[in-house]
Each structure stands twice: as C-alpha cells, then as structure tokens.
mmCIF file of C-alpha atoms and ligand atoms in Angstrom:
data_model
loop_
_atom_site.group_PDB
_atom_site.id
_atom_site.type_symbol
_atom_site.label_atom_id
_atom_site.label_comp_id
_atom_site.label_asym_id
_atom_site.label_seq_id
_atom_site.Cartn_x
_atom_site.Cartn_y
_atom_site.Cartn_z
ATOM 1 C CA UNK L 1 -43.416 41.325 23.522
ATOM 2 C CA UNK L 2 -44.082 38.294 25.998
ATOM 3 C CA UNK L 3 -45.714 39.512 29.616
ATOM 4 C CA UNK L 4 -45.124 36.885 31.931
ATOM 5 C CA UNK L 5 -47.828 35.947 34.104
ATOM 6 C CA UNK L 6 -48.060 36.376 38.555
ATOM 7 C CA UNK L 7 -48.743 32.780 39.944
ATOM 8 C CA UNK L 8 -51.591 35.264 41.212
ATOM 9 C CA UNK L 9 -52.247 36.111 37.978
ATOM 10 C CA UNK L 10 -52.019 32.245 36.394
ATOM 11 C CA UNK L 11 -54.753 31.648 38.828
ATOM 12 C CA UNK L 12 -57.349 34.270 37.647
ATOM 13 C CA UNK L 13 -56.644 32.868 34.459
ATOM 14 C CA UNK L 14 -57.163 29.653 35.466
ATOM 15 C CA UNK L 15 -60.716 31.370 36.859
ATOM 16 C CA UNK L 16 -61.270 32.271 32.875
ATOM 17 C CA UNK L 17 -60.114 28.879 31.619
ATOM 18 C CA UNK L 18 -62.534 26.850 33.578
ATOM 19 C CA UNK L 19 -65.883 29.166 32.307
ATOM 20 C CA UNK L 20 -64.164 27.887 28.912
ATOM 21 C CA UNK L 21 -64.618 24.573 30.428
ATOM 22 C CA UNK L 22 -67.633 24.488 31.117
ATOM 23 C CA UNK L 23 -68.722 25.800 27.969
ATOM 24 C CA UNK L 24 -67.301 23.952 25.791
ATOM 25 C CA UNK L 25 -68.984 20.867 27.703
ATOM 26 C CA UNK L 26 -71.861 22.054 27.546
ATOM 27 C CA UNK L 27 -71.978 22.436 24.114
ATOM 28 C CA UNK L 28 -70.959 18.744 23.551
ATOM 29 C CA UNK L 29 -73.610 17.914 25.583
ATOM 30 C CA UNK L 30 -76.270 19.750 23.367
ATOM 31 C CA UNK L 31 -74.807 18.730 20.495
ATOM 32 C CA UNK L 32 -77.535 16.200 18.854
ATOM 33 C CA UNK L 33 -78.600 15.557 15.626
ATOM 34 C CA UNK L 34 -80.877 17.731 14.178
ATOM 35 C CA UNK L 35 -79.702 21.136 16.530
ATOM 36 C CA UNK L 36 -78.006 24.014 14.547
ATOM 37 C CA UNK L 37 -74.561 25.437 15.320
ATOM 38 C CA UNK L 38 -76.747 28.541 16.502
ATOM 39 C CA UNK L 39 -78.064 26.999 18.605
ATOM 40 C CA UNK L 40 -74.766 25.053 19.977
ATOM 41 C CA UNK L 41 -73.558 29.389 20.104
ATOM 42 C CA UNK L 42 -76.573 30.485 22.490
ATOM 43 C CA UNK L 43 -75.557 27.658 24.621
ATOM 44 C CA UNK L 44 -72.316 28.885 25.363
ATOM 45 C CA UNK L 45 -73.303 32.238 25.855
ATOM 46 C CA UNK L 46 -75.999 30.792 28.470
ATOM 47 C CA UNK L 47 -72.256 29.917 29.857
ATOM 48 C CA UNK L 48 -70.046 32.904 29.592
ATOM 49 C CA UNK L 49 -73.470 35.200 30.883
ATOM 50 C CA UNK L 50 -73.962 32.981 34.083
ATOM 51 C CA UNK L 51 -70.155 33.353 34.747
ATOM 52 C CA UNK L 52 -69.913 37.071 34.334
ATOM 53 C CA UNK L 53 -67.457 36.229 31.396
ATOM 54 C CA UNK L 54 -67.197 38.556 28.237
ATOM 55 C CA UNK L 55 -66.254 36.961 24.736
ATOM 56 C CA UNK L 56 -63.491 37.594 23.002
ATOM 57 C CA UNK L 57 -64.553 35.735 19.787
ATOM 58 C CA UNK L 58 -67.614 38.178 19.493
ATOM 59 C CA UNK L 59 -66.864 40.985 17.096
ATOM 60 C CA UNK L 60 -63.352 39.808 16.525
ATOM 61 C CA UNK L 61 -62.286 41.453 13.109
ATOM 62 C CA UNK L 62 -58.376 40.565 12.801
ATOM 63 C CA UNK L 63 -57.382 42.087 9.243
ATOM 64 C CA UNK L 64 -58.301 39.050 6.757
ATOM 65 C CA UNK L 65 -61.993 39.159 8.443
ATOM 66 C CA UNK L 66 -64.485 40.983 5.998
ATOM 67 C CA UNK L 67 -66.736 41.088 8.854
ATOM 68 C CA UNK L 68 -67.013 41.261 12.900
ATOM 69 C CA UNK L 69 -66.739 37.431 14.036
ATOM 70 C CA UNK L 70 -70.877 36.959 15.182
ATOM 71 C CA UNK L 71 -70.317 34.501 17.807
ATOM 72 C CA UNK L 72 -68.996 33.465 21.023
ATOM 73 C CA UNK L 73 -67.923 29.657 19.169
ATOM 74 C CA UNK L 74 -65.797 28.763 16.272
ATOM 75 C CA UNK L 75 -68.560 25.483 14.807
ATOM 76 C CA UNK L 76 -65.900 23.930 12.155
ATOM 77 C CA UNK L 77 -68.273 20.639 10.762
ATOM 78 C CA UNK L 78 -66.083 18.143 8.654
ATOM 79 C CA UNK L 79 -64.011 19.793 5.846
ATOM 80 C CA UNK L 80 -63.856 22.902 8.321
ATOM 81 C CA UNK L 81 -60.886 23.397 9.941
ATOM 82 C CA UNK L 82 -61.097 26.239 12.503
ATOM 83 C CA UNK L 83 -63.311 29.647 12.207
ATOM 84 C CA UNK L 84 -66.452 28.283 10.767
ATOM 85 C CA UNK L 85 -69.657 30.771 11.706
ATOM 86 C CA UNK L 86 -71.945 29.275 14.356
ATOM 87 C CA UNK L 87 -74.434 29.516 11.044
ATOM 88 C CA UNK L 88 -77.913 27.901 10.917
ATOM 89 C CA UNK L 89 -76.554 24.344 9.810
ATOM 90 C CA UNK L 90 -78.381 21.495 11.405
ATOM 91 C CA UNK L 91 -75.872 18.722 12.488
ATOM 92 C CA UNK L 92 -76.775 15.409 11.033
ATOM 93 C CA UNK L 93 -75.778 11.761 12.024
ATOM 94 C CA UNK L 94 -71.780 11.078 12.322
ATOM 95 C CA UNK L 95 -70.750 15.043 11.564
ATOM 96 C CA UNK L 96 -67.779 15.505 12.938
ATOM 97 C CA UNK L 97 -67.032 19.087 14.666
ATOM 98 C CA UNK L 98 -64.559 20.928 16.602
ATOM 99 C CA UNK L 99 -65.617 23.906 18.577
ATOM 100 C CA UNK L 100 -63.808 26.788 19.888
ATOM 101 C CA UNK L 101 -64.253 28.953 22.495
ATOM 102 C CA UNK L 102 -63.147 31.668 24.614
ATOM 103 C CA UNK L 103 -64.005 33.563 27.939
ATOM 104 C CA UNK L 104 -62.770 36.582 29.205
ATOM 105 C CA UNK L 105 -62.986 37.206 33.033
ATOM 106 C CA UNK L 106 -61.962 40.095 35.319
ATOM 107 C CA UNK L 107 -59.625 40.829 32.363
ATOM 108 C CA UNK L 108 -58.021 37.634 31.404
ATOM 109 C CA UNK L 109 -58.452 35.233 28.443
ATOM 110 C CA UNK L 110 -58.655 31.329 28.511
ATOM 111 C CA UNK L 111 -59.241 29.678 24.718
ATOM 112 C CA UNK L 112 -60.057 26.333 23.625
ATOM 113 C CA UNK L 113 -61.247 23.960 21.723
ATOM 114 C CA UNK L 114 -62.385 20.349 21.366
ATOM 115 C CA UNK L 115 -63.612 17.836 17.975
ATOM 116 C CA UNK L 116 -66.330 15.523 18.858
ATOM 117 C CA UNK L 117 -68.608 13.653 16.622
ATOM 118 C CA UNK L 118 -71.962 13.325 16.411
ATOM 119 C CA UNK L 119 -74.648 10.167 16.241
ATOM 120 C CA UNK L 120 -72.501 7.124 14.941
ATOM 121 C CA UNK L 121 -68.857 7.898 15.064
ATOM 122 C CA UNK L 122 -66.599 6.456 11.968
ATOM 123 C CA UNK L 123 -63.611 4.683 13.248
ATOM 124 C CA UNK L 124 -61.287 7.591 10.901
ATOM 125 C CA UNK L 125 -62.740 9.873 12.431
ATOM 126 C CA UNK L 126 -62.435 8.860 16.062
ATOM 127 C CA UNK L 127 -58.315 8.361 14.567
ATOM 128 C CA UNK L 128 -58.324 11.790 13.656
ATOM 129 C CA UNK L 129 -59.653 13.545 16.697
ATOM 130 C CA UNK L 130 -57.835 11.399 18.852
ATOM 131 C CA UNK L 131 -54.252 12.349 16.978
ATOM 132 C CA UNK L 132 -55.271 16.192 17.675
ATOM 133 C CA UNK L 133 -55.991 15.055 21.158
ATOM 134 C CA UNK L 134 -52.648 13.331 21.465
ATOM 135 C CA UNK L 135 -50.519 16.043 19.656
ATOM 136 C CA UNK L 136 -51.851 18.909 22.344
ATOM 137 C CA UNK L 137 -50.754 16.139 25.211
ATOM 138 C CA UNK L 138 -47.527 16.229 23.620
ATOM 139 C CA UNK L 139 -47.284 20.022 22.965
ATOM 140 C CA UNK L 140 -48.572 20.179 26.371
ATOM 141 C CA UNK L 141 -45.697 18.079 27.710
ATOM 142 C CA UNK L 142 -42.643 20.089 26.358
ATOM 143 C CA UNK L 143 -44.534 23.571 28.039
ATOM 144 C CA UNK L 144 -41.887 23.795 30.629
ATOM 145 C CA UNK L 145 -38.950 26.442 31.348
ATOM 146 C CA UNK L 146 -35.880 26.403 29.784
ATOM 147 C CA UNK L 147 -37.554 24.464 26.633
ATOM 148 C CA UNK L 148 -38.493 26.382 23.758
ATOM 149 C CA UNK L 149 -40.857 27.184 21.332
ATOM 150 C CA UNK L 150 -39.760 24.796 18.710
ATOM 151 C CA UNK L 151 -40.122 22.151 20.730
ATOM 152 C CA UNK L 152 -44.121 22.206 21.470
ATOM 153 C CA UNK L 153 -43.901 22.634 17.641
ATOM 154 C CA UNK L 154 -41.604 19.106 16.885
ATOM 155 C CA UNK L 155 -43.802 17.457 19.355
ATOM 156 C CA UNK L 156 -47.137 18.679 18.039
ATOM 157 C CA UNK L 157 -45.916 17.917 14.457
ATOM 158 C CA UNK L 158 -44.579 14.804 14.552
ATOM 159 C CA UNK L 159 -47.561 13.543 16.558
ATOM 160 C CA UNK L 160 -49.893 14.304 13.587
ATOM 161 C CA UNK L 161 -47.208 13.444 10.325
ATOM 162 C CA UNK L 162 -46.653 9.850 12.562
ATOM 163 C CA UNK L 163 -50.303 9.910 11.581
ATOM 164 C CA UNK L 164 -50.283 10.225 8.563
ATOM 165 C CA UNK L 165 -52.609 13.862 8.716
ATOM 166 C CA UNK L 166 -52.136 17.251 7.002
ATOM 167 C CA UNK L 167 -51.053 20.161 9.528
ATOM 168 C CA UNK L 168 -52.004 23.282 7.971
ATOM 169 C CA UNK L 169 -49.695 25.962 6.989
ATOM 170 C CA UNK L 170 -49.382 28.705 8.912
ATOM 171 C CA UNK L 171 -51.857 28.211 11.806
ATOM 172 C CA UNK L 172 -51.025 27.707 15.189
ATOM 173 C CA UNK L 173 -50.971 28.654 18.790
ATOM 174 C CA UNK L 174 -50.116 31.939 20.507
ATOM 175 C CA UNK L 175 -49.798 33.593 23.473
ATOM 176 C CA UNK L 176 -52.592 34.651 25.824
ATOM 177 C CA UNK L 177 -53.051 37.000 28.451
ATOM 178 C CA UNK L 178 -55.078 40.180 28.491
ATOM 179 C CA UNK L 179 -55.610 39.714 24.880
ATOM 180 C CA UNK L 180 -56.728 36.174 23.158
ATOM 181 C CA UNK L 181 -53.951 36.733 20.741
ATOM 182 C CA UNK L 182 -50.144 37.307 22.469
ATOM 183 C CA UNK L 183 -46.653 36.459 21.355
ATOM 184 C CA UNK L 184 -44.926 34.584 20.805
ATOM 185 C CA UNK L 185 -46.662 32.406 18.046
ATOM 186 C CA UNK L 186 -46.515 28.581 18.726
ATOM 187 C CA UNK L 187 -46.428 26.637 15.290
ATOM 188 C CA UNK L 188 -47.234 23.156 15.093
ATOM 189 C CA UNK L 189 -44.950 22.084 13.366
ATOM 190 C CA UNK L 190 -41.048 22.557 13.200
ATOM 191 C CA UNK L 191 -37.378 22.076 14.470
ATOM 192 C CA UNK L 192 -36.430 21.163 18.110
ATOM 193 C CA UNK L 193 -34.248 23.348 20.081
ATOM 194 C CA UNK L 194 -35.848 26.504 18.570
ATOM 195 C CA UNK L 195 -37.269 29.780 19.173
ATOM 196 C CA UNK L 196 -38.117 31.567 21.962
ATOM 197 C CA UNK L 197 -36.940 29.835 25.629
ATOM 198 C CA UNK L 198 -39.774 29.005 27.664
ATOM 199 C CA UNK L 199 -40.341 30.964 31.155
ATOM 200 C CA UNK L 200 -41.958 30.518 34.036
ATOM 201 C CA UNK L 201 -45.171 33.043 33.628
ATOM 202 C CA UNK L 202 -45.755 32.145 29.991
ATOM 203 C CA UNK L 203 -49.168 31.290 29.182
ATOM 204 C CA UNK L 204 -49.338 29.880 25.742
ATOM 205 C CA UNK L 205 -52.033 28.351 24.038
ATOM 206 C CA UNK L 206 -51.441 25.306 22.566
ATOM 207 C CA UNK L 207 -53.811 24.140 19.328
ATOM 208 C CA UNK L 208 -52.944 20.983 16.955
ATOM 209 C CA UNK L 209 -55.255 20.911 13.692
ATOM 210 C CA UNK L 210 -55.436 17.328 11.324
ATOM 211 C CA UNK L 211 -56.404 17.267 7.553
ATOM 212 C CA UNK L 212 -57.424 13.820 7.384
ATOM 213 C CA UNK L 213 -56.679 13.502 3.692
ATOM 214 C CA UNK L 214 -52.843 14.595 4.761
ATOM 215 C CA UNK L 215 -52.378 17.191 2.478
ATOM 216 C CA UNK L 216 -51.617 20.612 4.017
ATOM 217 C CA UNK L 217 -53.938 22.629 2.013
ATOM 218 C CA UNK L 218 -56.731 25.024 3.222
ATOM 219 C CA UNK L 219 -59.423 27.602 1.330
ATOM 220 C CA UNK L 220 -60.865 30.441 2.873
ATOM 221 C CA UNK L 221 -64.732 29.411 2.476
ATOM 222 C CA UNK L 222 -67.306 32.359 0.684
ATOM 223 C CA UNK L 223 -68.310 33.589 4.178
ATOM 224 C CA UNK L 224 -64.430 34.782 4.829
ATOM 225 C CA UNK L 225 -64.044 33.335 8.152
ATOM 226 C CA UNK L 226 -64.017 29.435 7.470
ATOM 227 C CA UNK L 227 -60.735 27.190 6.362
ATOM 228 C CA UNK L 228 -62.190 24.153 4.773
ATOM 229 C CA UNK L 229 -59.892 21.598 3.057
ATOM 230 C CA UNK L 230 -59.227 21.842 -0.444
ATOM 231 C CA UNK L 231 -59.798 17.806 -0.862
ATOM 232 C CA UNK L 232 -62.915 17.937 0.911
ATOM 233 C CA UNK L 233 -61.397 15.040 3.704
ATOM 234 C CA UNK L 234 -62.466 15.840 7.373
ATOM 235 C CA UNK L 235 -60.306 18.181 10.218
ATOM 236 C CA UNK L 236 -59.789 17.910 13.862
ATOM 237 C CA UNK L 237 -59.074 20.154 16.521
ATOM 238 C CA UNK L 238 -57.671 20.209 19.858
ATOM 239 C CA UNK L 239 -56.608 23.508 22.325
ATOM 240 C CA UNK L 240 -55.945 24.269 25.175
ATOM 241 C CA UNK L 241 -54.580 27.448 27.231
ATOM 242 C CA UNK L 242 -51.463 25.865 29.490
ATOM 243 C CA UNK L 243 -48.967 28.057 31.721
ATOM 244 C CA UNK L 244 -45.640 27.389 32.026
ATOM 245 C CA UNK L 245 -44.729 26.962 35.448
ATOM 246 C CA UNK L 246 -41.555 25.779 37.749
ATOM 247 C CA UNK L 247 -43.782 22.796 38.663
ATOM 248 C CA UNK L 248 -44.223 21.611 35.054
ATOM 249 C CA UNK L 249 -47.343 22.747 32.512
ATOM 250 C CA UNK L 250 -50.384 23.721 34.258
ATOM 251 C CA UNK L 251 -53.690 23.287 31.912
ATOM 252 C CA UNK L 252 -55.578 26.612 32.804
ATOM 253 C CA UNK L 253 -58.700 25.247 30.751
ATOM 254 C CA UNK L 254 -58.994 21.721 32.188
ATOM 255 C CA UNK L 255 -62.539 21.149 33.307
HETATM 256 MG MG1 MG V 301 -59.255 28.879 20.265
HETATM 257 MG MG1 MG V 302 -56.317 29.910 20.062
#
C-alpha cells in the first residue's frame, strides 16, 4: 500500500533528509587514506546524535540478513555494490566507495547515498560515479504526477546501459515514509509507460547502482550483507529520497 505524504508532512521529511545530508558530507569529508570504514560509521552517528535523529540502518535484519545490520552506514569499497559492513578496513589511495545512509526524525525516514573516491581518482572511475550521478538526475526528472513507475526505471536504465555499465538485478528504489522500506518498488531498469502512476504525496527513493565491468552479476560476500561483483570490476552508487509534488520533484535529501 502507498501512503501519500501532507505537504506538512513532505516537509518534516525534508527535516530527516537534510540530517542525511549532512552526514553523508561529513563522512566524505573524513574520508582519507589510511581511516577505517568504522571510523567513517562513528562519524555519522556524531551526525544523526547531534540532530536527535535515530537510524534506521542500525539493527536492520530484513529476511536474507544472518545478522542485525551494525551500523548507521552502508561502506561499499570497489567491487562492493551496496550493504558492505562499516568493518575495520583502512581506505587506501584511489578506493573508490559509495556510502549509504539514513536518518530517522520525529518519525520520518530520509535515505541516501553517494560514491566518492579517495586520494588519486582514476578517470573510469570518476566515469562510473558520475553515470550513477547522472542516472538519479534522470530518475529524478521523470518523479512527477501522472508519470509512472516505469518511467524513473527507463530513465535510470538507459542512463547507465548508454554507458556501457552493469545494473544489477533485482535492486532498486522504494518507497519511504515512516518506514525506510515502502511500496511501491522503483527498479532501475525497465519499460516506459509502466507501473504504478505517480501522485502527488509520493515519496520515493530513487537509487541507480553501475558494475563497471557491465555485466549484471552480484555475490552475496561471506559476511551476508555485502553484494560484490562477480568479475571483481568496481560499483557506483547514487540515492536520493525525492517527493513527488504538483510543482515538479522535490529532493528531500539535498544538502
Ligand atoms: Mg539507501
Ligand atoms: Mg534506499
């Protein structure tokens, strides 16, 4: 079931979606060589505490999880995808990683997530983050009422096939509201002109991943959170939490 959204309500969202903001920025900001993805995790919760925001990654255990999710960030570094464990890996010169993260503030959800590298940047991988980058922009676009579904999809896959980039199977965006994880489900990739018509009240989040090698495959890593590529070529991703409004798409986790 789909709960549309208050304009009242878009803006306490938009309340939770900038303490995702901000942490995800700060992150990149303390993201050097030589500092663990542990470390990159008690920075955000230095975040989300100062904001009076709960997380809803923490102790997340949807059904393929063998165990509670133990941080506030996803830290996916190269061949991960999305759900790597904010682990004691050090980051070393030109890793590339995305980071997730949500917030959850006087009720309400805001999720997202941004790839960034770190030290000296390889030109394929500034390609591949900037294709995630440009596929949300496009999902982001077709967010409006009286589109649907399958459009955010077309636009987010064609985006990263144009590329020449692996979308994996399966994983996508969602709704958000009370709950990180709403209907509908927002693939990214698929026809035009179908699914679910967008309303105004929606709030959908909106997250393109790249394989780099542009196969489509994924493994579920040893620790049972973590997709990694089966060729071992790099991943990108990009998210943000957008409402659908009568004024056009209104990014709730914009800095
Ligand atoms: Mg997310
Ligand atoms: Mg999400």
């Amino acid at each position: 079931m789909v709960e549309l959204k208050t304009e009242r309500q878009i803006d306490e969202m938009r309340a939770a979606g900038r303490v995702v903001a901000r942490a995800l920025a700060a992150v990149r900001e303390a993201a050097h060589v030589g500092v663990s993805l542990r470390e990159l995790d008690e920075v955000a919760r230095d975040v989300l505490r100062a904001a009076g925001a709960d997380s809803p990654f923490l102790g997340y255990r949807p059904s393929f999880a063998p165990t509670p999710f133990p941080g506030v960030i996803c830290a996916s570094v190269n061949d991960a995808i999305v759900h790597g464990v904010p682990d004691g890996y050090r980051l070393r010169d030109g890793d590339l990683v995305s980071v997730d993260c949500g917030a959850k503030l006087a009720g309400w959800v805001g999720d997202a997530a941004v790839s960034f590298t770190v030290g000296r940047e390889r030109a394929e991988d500034r390609r591949l983050i900037r294709t995630a980058e440009a596929a949300l922009a496009a999902g982001i676009e077709q967010a409006r009422p009286g589109n649907r579904i399958g459009d955010i999809a077309h636009a987010v896959g064609t985006v990263c096939r144009a590329a020449g980039y692996g979308v994996p199977d399966g994983f996508g965006g969602h709704g958000v509201g009370r709950s990180m994880h709403e209907d509908p489900g927002v693939p990214n990739e698929g026809p035009a002109g179908r699914g679910m018509r967008l309303r105004a009240g929606m709030v959908l989040a909106i997250e393109p991943m790249v394989i780099g090698g542009g196969g489509d495959d994924y493994v579920t890593a040893g620790d049972g959170w973590t997709l990694r590529t089966t060729d071992g070529s790099r991943a990108a991703h990009a998210e943000h939490t957008v409402a659908v409004t009568t004024t056009g798409p209104r990014v709730l986790t914009a800095a």
